[in-house]
JSON list of C-alpha atoms in Angstrom, two decimals:
[
{"chain": "A", "resi": 1, "resn": "MET", "atom": "CA", "xyz": [-9.61, 24.67, -16.26]},
{"chain": "A", "resi": 2, "resn": "ARG", "atom": "CA", "xyz": [-6.60, 25.08, -13.99]},
{"chain": "A", "resi": 3, "resn": "PRO", "atom": "CA", "xyz": [-5.06, 22.18, -12.06]},
{"chain": "A", "resi": 4, "resn": "PRO", "atom": "CA", "xyz": [-6.08, 21.78, -8.41]},
{"chain": "A", "resi": 5, "resn": "GLU", "atom": "CA", "xyz": [-4.04, 23.44, -5.67]},
{"chain": "A", "resi": 6, "resn": "PRO", "atom": "CA", "xyz": [-1.49, 21.17, -3.93]},
{"chain": "A", "resi": 7, "resn": "HIS", "atom": "CA", "xyz": [-3.58, 20.86, -0.76]},
{"chain": "A", "resi": 8, "resn": "GLU", "atom": "CA", "xyz": [-6.67, 19.94, -2.79]},
{"chain": "A", "resi": 9, "resn": "ARG", "atom": "CA", "xyz": [-4.65, 17.41, -4.79]},
{"chain": "A", "resi": 10, "resn": "ASP", "atom": "CA", "xyz": [-3.29, 15.87, -1.57]},
{"chain": "A", "resi": 11, "resn": "ARG", "atom": "CA", "xyz": [-6.77, 15.70, -0.10]},
{"chain": "A", "resi": 12, "resn": "ARG", "atom": "CA", "xyz": [-8.16, 14.00, -3.23]},
{"chain": "A", "resi": 13, "resn": "LEU", "atom": "CA", "xyz": [-5.33, 11.48, -3.32]},
{"chain": "A", "resi": 14, "resn": "ARG", "atom": "CA", "xyz": [-5.76, 10.63, 0.37]},
{"chain": "A", "resi": 15, "resn": "LEU", "atom": "CA", "xyz": [-9.50, 10.20, -0.18]},
{"chain": "A", "resi": 16, "resn": "MET", "atom": "CA", "xyz": [-8.88, 7.92, -3.16]},
{"chain": "A", "resi": 17, "resn": "TYR", "atom": "CA", "xyz": [-6.41, 5.78, -1.18]},
{"chain": "A", "resi": 18, "resn": "ALA", "atom": "CA", "xyz": [-8.81, 5.56, 1.77]},
{"chain": "A", "resi": 19, "resn": "LEU", "atom": "CA", "xyz": [-11.67, 4.50, -0.50]},
{"chain": "A", "resi": 20, "resn": "CYS", "atom": "CA", "xyz": [-9.48, 1.87, -2.19]},
{"chain": "A", "resi": 21, "resn": "ALA", "atom": "CA", "xyz": [-8.47, 0.48, 1.20]},
{"chain": "A", "resi": 22, "resn": "ALA", "atom": "CA", "xyz": [-12.07, 0.41, 2.46]},
{"chain": "A", "resi": 23, "resn": "ALA", "atom": "CA", "xyz": [-13.46, -1.15, -0.72]},
{"chain": "A", "resi": 24, "resn": "GLY", "atom": "CA", "xyz": [-10.65, -3.68, -0.85]},
{"chain": "A", "resi": 25, "resn": "PHE", "atom": "CA", "xyz": [-11.21, -4.61, 2.77]},
{"chain": "A", "resi": 26, "resn": "LEU", "atom": "CA", "xyz": [-14.95, -5.07, 2.28]},
{"chain": "A", "resi": 27, "resn": "VAL", "atom": "CA", "xyz": [-14.58, -7.16, -0.88]},
{"chain": "A", "resi": 28, "resn": "MET", "atom": "CA", "xyz": [-11.75, -9.34, 0.46]},
{"chain": "A", "resi": 29, "resn": "ALA", "atom": "CA", "xyz": [-13.41, -9.79, 3.87]},
{"chain": "A", "resi": 30, "resn": "THR", "atom": "CA", "xyz": [-16.67, -10.82, 2.21]},
{"chain": "A", "resi": 31, "resn": "MET", "atom": "CA", "xyz": [-14.85, -13.35, 0.05]},
{"chain": "A", "resi": 32, "resn": "ALA", "atom": "CA", "xyz": [-12.86, -14.69, 3.02]},
{"chain": "A", "resi": 33, "resn": "VAL", "atom": "CA", "xyz": [-15.98, -15.11, 5.16]},
{"chain": "A", "resi": 34, "resn": "ALA", "atom": "CA", "xyz": [-17.77, -16.89, 2.31]},
{"chain": "A", "resi": 35, "resn": "PHE", "atom": "CA", "xyz": [-14.83, -19.28, 1.89]},
{"chain": "A", "resi": 36, "resn": "VAL", "atom": "CA", "xyz": [-14.59, -20.00, 5.63]},
{"chain": "A", "resi": 37, "resn": "VAL", "atom": "CA", "xyz": [-18.34, -20.58, 5.92]},
{"chain": "A", "resi": 38, "resn": "ARG", "atom": "CA", "xyz": [-18.29, -22.93, 2.92]},
{"chain": "A", "resi": 39, "resn": "ASN", "atom": "CA", "xyz": [-15.35, -24.89, 4.41]},
{"chain": "A", "resi": 40, "resn": "ALA", "atom": "CA", "xyz": [-16.24, -24.61, 8.12]},
{"chain": "A", "resi": 41, "resn": "ASP", "atom": "CA", "xyz": [-16.76, -28.34, 8.53]},
{"chain": "A", "resi": 42, "resn": "ALA", "atom": "CA", "xyz": [-13.06, -28.91, 7.77]},
{"chain": "A", "resi": 43, "resn": "GLY", "atom": "CA", "xyz": [-11.93, -27.06, 10.92]},
{"chain": "A", "resi": 44, "resn": "PRO", "atom": "CA", "xyz": [-9.38, -24.22, 11.07]},
{"chain": "A", "resi": 45, "resn": "TRP", "atom": "CA", "xyz": [-6.46, -26.22, 9.64]},
{"chain": "A", "resi": 46, "resn": "GLY", "atom": "CA", "xyz": [-8.72, -27.75, 7.02]},
{"chain": "A", "resi": 47, "resn": "VAL", "atom": "CA", "xyz": [-9.86, -24.30, 5.90]},
{"chain": "A", "resi": 48, "resn": "MET", "atom": "CA", "xyz": [-6.24, -23.27, 5.40]},
{"chain": "A", "resi": 49, "resn": "ARG", "atom": "CA", "xyz": [-5.40, -26.54, 3.63]},
{"chain": "A", "resi": 50, "resn": "ASN", "atom": "CA", "xyz": [-8.45, -26.19, 1.35]},
{"chain": "A", "resi": 51, "resn": "PHE", "atom": "CA", "xyz": [-7.57, -22.56, 0.58]},
{"chain": "A", "resi": 52, "resn": "LEU", "atom": "CA", "xyz": [-4.01, -23.44, -0.42]},
{"chain": "A", "resi": 53, "resn": "ARG", "atom": "CA", "xyz": [-5.26, -26.39, -2.48]},
{"chain": "A", "resi": 54, "resn": "ASP", "atom": "CA", "xyz": [-7.83, -24.22, -4.28]},
{"chain": "A", "resi": 55, "resn": "ALA", "atom": "CA", "xyz": [-5.38, -21.34, -4.75]},
{"chain": "A", "resi": 56, "resn": "THR", "atom": "CA", "xyz": [-2.89, -23.57, -6.55]},
{"chain": "A", "resi": 57, "resn": "GLY", "atom": "CA", "xyz": [-5.25, -26.12, -8.07]},
{"chain": "A", "resi": 58, "resn": "ASN", "atom": "CA", "xyz": [-4.59, -25.45, -11.76]},
{"chain": "A", "resi": 59, "resn": "LEU", "atom": "CA", "xyz": [-2.34, -23.49, -14.10]},
{"chain": "A", "resi": 60, "resn": "ALA", "atom": "CA", "xyz": [-4.66, -20.47, -14.19]},
{"chain": "A", "resi": 61, "resn": "SER", "atom": "CA", "xyz": [-4.69, -20.13, -10.41]},
{"chain": "A", "resi": 62, "resn": "ASP", "atom": "CA", "xyz": [-0.92, -20.74, -10.32]},
{"chain": "A", "resi": 63, "resn": "PHE", "atom": "CA", "xyz": [-0.50, -17.89, -12.81]},
{"chain": "A", "resi": 64, "resn": "VAL", "atom": "CA", "xyz": [-2.62, -15.50, -10.74]},
{"chain": "A", "resi": 65, "resn": "TYR", "atom": "CA", "xyz": [-0.92, -16.56, -7.49]},
{"chain": "A", "resi": 66, "resn": "ALA", "atom": "CA", "xyz": [2.58, -16.11, -8.97]},
{"chain": "A", "resi": 67, "resn": "ASP", "atom": "CA", "xyz": [1.64, -12.72, -10.42]},
{"chain": "A", "resi": 68, "resn": "LEU", "atom": "CA", "xyz": [0.28, -11.62, -7.06]},
{"chain": "A", "resi": 69, "resn": "ALA", "atom": "CA", "xyz": [3.39, -12.82, -5.21]},
{"chain": "A", "resi": 70, "resn": "LEU", "atom": "CA", "xyz": [5.73, -11.03, -7.63]},
{"chain": "A", "resi": 71, "resn": "THR", "atom": "CA", "xyz": [3.63, -7.86, -7.46]},
{"chain": "A", "resi": 72, "resn": "TRP", "atom": "CA", "xyz": [3.78, -8.07, -3.65]},
{"chain": "A", "resi": 73, "resn": "ALA", "atom": "CA", "xyz": [7.59, -8.30, -3.81]},
{"chain": "A", "resi": 74, "resn": "ALA", "atom": "CA", "xyz": [7.87, -5.33, -6.17]},
{"chain": "A", "resi": 75, "resn": "LEU", "atom": "CA", "xyz": [5.50, -3.21, -4.10]},
{"chain": "A", "resi": 76, "resn": "GLY", "atom": "CA", "xyz": [7.37, -4.23, -0.95]},
{"chain": "A", "resi": 77, "resn": "ALA", "atom": "CA", "xyz": [10.59, -2.89, -2.44]},
{"chain": "A", "resi": 78, "resn": "PHE", "atom": "CA", "xyz": [8.80, 0.33, -3.44]},
{"chain": "A", "resi": 79, "resn": "MET", "atom": "CA", "xyz": [7.36, 0.70, 0.06]},
{"chain": "A", "resi": 80, "resn": "VAL", "atom": "CA", "xyz": [10.77, 0.25, 1.70]},
{"chain": "A", "resi": 81, "resn": "VAL", "atom": "CA", "xyz": [12.34, 2.90, -0.56]},
{"chain": "A", "resi": 82, "resn": "GLU", "atom": "CA", "xyz": [9.49, 5.36, -0.05]},
{"chain": "A", "resi": 83, "resn": "ALA", "atom": "CA", "xyz": [9.32, 4.68, 3.71]},
{"chain": "A", "resi": 84, "resn": "ARG", "atom": "CA", "xyz": [12.98, 5.64, 4.01]},
{"chain": "A", "resi": 85, "resn": "ARG", "atom": "CA", "xyz": [12.49, 8.69, 1.81]},
{"chain": "A", "resi": 86, "resn": "TRP", "atom": "CA", "xyz": [9.49, 10.00, 3.77]},
{"chain": "A", "resi": 87, "resn": "ARG", "atom": "CA", "xyz": [10.49, 8.57, 7.17]},
{"chain": "A", "resi": 88, "resn": "ILE", "atom": "CA", "xyz": [7.46, 6.30, 7.47]},
{"chain": "A", "resi": 89, "resn": "ARG", "atom": "CA", "xyz": [7.87, 3.99, 10.44]},
{"chain": "A", "resi": 90, "resn": "HIS", "atom": "CA", "xyz": [6.95, 0.31, 10.63]},
{"chain": "A", "resi": 91, "resn": "VAL", "atom": "CA", "xyz": [6.99, -0.33, 6.87]},
{"chain": "A", "resi": 92, "resn": "TRP", "atom": "CA", "xyz": [7.31, -4.03, 7.65]},
{"chain": "A", "resi": 93, "resn": "ALA", "atom": "CA", "xyz": [3.72, -3.99, 8.94]},
{"chain": "A", "resi": 94, "resn": "TYR", "atom": "CA", "xyz": [2.40, -2.88, 5.55]},
{"chain": "A", "resi": 95, "resn": "ILE", "atom": "CA", "xyz": [4.40, -5.59, 3.77]},
{"chain": "A", "resi": 96, "resn": "VAL", "atom": "CA", "xyz": [3.45, -8.37, 6.19]},
{"chain": "A", "resi": 97, "resn": "GLY", "atom": "CA", "xyz": [-0.13, -7.07, 6.18]},
{"chain": "A", "resi": 98, "resn": "ALA", "atom": "CA", "xyz": [-0.49, -7.80, 2.47]},
{"chain": "A", "resi": 99, "resn": "PRO", "atom": "CA", "xyz": [-1.03, -11.55, 2.76]},
{"chain": "A", "resi": 100, "resn": "ALA", "atom": "CA", "xyz": [-2.76, -11.19, 6.13]},
{"chain": "A", "resi": 101, "resn": "LEU", "atom": "CA", "xyz": [-5.37, -8.64, 4.96]},
{"chain": "A", "resi": 102, "resn": "ALA", "atom": "CA", "xyz": [-5.03, -8.14, 1.23]},
{"chain": "A", "resi": 103, "resn": "LEU", "atom": "CA", "xyz": [-2.49, -6.43, -0.97]},
{"chain": "A", "resi": 104, "resn": "VAL", "atom": "CA", "xyz": [-5.03, -3.82, -2.03]},
{"chain": "A", "resi": 105, "resn": "VAL", "atom": "CA", "xyz": [-5.70, -2.90, 1.61]},
{"chain": "A", "resi": 106, "resn": "SER", "atom": "CA", "xyz": [-2.13, -2.74, 2.91]},
{"chain": "A", "resi": 107, "resn": "PHE", "atom": "CA", "xyz": [-0.75, -0.93, -0.14]},
{"chain": "A", "resi": 108, "resn": "SER", "atom": "CA", "xyz": [-3.62, 1.60, -0.15]},
{"chain": "A", "resi": 109, "resn": "VAL", "atom": "CA", "xyz": [-3.09, 2.32, 3.55]},
{"chain": "A", "resi": 110, "resn": "PHE", "atom": "CA", "xyz": [0.64, 2.75, 2.91]},
{"chain": "A", "resi": 111, "resn": "MET", "atom": "CA", "xyz": [-0.07, 5.17, 0.05]},
{"chain": "A", "resi": 112, "resn": "TYR", "atom": "CA", "xyz": [-2.49, 7.11, 2.28]},
{"chain": "A", "resi": 113, "resn": "VAL", "atom": "CA", "xyz": [0.20, 7.48, 4.96]},
{"chain": "A", "resi": 114, "resn": "ARG", "atom": "CA", "xyz": [2.80, 8.40, 2.31]},
{"chain": "A", "resi": 115, "resn": "GLN", "atom": "CA", "xyz": [0.53, 11.10, 0.84]},
{"chain": "A", "resi": 116, "resn": "SER", "atom": "CA", "xyz": [-0.12, 12.45, 4.33]},
{"chain": "A", "resi": 117, "resn": "ARG", "atom": "CA", "xyz": [3.65, 12.74, 4.84]},
{"chain": "A", "resi": 118, "resn": "ILE", "atom": "CA", "xyz": [4.04, 14.51, 1.50]},
{"chain": "A", "resi": 119, "resn": "ALA", "atom": "CA", "xyz": [1.27, 16.95, 2.41]},
{"chain": "A", "resi": 120, "resn": "ALA", "atom": "CA", "xyz": [2.80, 17.58, 5.84]},
{"chain": "A", "resi": 121, "resn": "ALA", "atom": "CA", "xyz": [6.21, 18.23, 4.28]},
{"chain": "A", "resi": 122, "resn": "ARG", "atom": "CA", "xyz": [4.63, 20.76, 1.92]},
{"chain": "A", "resi": 123, "resn": "GLY", "atom": "CA", "xyz": [2.75, 22.34, 4.76]},
{"chain": "A", "resi": 124, "resn": "THR", "atom": "CA", "xyz": [-0.55, 21.74, 2.92]},
{"chain": "A", "resi": 125, "resn": "GLY", "atom": "CA", "xyz": [-2.01, 19.03, 5.10]},
{"chain": "A", "resi": 126, "resn": "PRO", "atom": "CA", "xyz": [-2.21, 17.71, 8.63]},
{"chain": "A", "resi": 127, "resn": "ALA", "atom": "CA", "xyz": [0.69, 15.71, 10.00]},
{"chain": "A", "resi": 128, "resn": "THR", "atom": "CA", "xyz": [-0.23, 12.09, 10.61]},
{"chain": "A", "resi": 129, "resn": "ALA", "atom": "CA", "xyz": [-0.24, 10.62, 14.08]},
{"chain": "A", "resi": 130, "resn": "THR", "atom": "CA", "xyz": [3.04, 8.84, 13.37]},
{"chain": "A", "resi": 131, "resn": "SER", "atom": "CA", "xyz": [4.78, 11.86, 11.92]},
{"chain": "A", "resi": 132, "resn": "GLU", "atom": "CA", "xyz": [6.68, 14.68, 13.49]},
{"chain": "A", "resi": 133, "resn": "ALA", "atom": "CA", "xyz": [5.26, 18.17, 12.97]},
{"chain": "A", "resi": 134, "resn": "ASN", "atom": "CA", "xyz": [8.15, 19.30, 10.76]},
{"chain": "A", "resi": 135, "resn": "VAL", "atom": "CA", "xyz": [8.97, 16.60, 8.25]},
{"chain": "A", "resi": 136, "resn": "PRO", "atom": "CA", "xyz": [11.54, 17.92, 5.80]},
{"chain": "A", "resi": 137, "resn": "ALA", "atom": "CA", "xyz": [10.99, 17.33, 2.13]},
{"chain": "A", "resi": 138, "resn": "PRO", "atom": "CA", "xyz": [13.57, 15.17, 0.36]},
{"chain": "A", "resi": 139, "resn": "ALA", "atom": "CA", "xyz": [16.58, 17.15, -0.82]},
{"chain": "A", "resi": 140, "resn": "PRO", "atom": "CA", "xyz": [16.31, 18.16, -4.48]},
{"chain": "A", "resi": 141, "resn": "VAL", "atom": "CA", "xyz": [18.82, 16.64, -6.86]},
{"chain": "A", "resi": 142, "resn": "PRO", "atom": "CA", "xyz": [21.10, 19.37, -8.26]},
{"chain": "A", "resi": 143, "resn": "ALA", "atom": "CA", "xyz": [21.05, 19.81, -12.01]},
{"chain": "A", "resi": 144, "resn": "SER", "atom": "CA", "xyz": [24.10, 18.64, -13.89]},
{"chain": "A", "resi": 145, "resn": "LYS", "atom": "CA", "xyz": [26.32, 21.44, -15.17]},
{"chain": "A", "resi": 146, "resn": "GLY", "atom": "CA", "xyz": [28.18, 19.32, -17.66]},
{"chain": "A", "resi": 147, "resn": "PRO", "atom": "CA", "xyz": [31.66, 17.83, -17.30]},
{"chain": "A", "resi": 148, "resn": "GLN", "atom": "CA", "xyz": [33.86, 19.27, -14.58]},
{"chain": "A", "resi": 149, "resn": "ARG", "atom": "CA", "xyz": [37.26, 20.54, -15.78]}
]
């Protein structure tokens, strides 16, 4: 079995990223609504206070919270580098969107946009609404020819 053509590979990757974003949004939104409904009697500030208390209530939740925060920082750095490489605008929105929506949603949307840019640069996919029609591919790194004399 031969590997898929580049345009088919790009299409599959974009579909996977879109499905991850949609599934992540549905799961996280369902969990957020359940938490708000359960804590509605505390009022808006009380809901936030209860969430922060529950999120950092024991060592296990502290571990998960710290891991999530460090992963967010690492992915933020990756997104900034890739946004510059592929000329993706408003990368800050994806990074700030992580705690506002969910990391799985904002990162998946970023990866969808990134893959769309890659496909557009190859000429194998549609340009995104935020991209120019002719996005140049990153310049290849020349191979080393050994020490210069």
